[in-house]
């Protein structure tokens, strides 16, 4: 992939050509297979809520690899639009079109989910996977989602980790260094205290960031939003959508961690159940 933006005509490739690229990527980085399967799984879940063949779908904070796009076109979506901040970085272009069988079209476009460049009521269904722990203004995104969805349409949202769960610092992006951070400690250690805790442990040789980088990511960076679980729930509850379901995704932490959560619930302003909720899955509906 080039990192040089070329803002000419959108790049076009077939779905089969995209699959070839994905196979090459996966051969080089096998962990990507899990993300691809998870995207396909959630497209399948959306298909159960709203039959996808022939419909128009918008994916907010889309897989820039095209995983949900692939799953959507395979399930007969007529038009899939995936928008993300990172399309240019990944593809070197701000728009990529993938043509599937029977005139189906998938498109990945550089766009901010808070300000969608689509007319009102353009989509039959919406998808957003692993994004609401990143969006800084979930209320703005939800307002835009409501605007571009047709009446009767649904939105499937699933995300983790929430800031208030045991690994809400999100350092797992950087591999083994995440294991150096005691569960939930980002909620009660100041930056300087965290520095001291991390500095007394050997730093993993293959860590892609140094200590300063890890502290910057955790306490200041804009890669995550640091909204606690209550605030996130409130964003959804106060949005114009009807909520068909709002399911907590339980932390898959070892059972002894429940005792730690019970203790922390006495010293932090969260219940043990909230601390043990790693994410949320929601189905939203526009009447
Ligand atoms: C963890 S990734 C999830 C990608 C994909 N949905 C998946 O499950 O593989 C989160 C994505 O959200 C994107 N993102 C965060 N804030 C955004 C915003 N305001 N507008 C568009 N994309 C955003 C990031 O660029 C990133 O690609």
Short mmCIF file of C-alpha atoms and ligand atoms in Angstrom, two decimals, residues 35 38-39 59-64 67 83-86 111-114 128-131 133-136 141 170 173, ligand 1:
data_model
loop_
_atom_site.label_atom_id
_atom_site.label_comp_id
_atom_site.label_asym_id
_atom_site.label_seq_id
_atom_site.Cartn_x
_atom_site.Cartn_y
_atom_site.Cartn_z
CA UNK A 35 -10.86 -9.20 12.41
CA UNK A 38 -15.58 -10.81 13.18
CA UNK A 39 -16.65 -8.28 10.53
CA UNK A 59 -20.62 1.32 7.81
CA UNK A 60 -19.24 4.05 10.09
CA UNK A 61 -15.57 3.67 11.04
CA UNK A 62 -15.38 0.88 8.49
CA UNK A 63 -12.70 -1.76 8.11
CA UNK A 64 -10.34 -0.02 5.70
CA UNK A 67 -13.76 -6.87 5.56
CA UNK A 83 -16.46 5.60 5.74
CA UNK A 84 -13.36 6.04 7.86
CA UNK A 85 -10.63 8.50 8.81
CA UNK A 86 -7.94 6.13 7.54
CA UNK A 111 -15.01 10.81 5.83
CA UNK A 112 -15.72 11.94 9.38
CA UNK A 113 -18.61 10.04 11.00
CA UNK A 114 -19.59 13.28 12.75
CA UNK A 128 -20.60 0.34 13.22
CA UNK A 129 -18.07 -2.11 14.67
CA UNK A 130 -15.51 -1.24 17.35
CA UNK A 131 -15.89 2.51 16.90
CA UNK A 133 -14.88 3.61 22.05
CA UNK A 134 -13.07 5.89 19.56
CA UNK A 135 -15.68 8.48 18.52
CA UNK A 136 -15.10 11.64 20.56
CA UNK A 141 -22.32 10.59 15.20
CA UNK A 170 -6.74 0.08 24.94
CA UNK A 173 -3.09 -2.51 20.31
C1 LIG B 1 -10.91 -0.20 15.89
S1 LIG B 1 -11.15 0.45 14.29
C2 LIG B 1 -12.52 -0.53 13.74
C3 LIG B 1 -12.54 -0.71 12.23
C4 LIG B 1 -13.60 -1.67 11.69
N1 LIG B 1 -14.96 -1.23 12.01
C5 LIG B 1 -13.38 -3.06 12.16
O1 LIG B 1 -14.14 -3.53 13.03
O2 LIG B 1 -12.45 -3.71 11.70
C6 LIG B 1 -11.90 2.04 14.59
C7 LIG B 1 -11.96 2.90 13.35
O3 LIG B 1 -12.74 4.07 13.60
C8 LIG B 1 -12.19 5.11 12.82
N2 LIG B 1 -12.69 6.40 13.33
C9 LIG B 1 -12.56 6.88 14.59
N3 LIG B 1 -13.20 8.07 14.69
C10 LIG B 1 -13.75 8.32 13.47
C11 LIG B 1 -14.55 9.36 12.95
N4 LIG B 1 -14.94 10.41 13.70
N5 LIG B 1 -14.94 9.29 11.66
C12 LIG B 1 -14.57 8.25 10.89
N6 LIG B 1 -13.82 7.22 11.33
C13 LIG B 1 -13.42 7.26 12.60
C14 LIG B 1 -10.69 4.91 12.92
O4 LIG B 1 -10.03 5.53 11.84
C15 LIG B 1 -10.60 3.38 12.88
O5 LIG B 1 -10.38 2.89 11.57
#
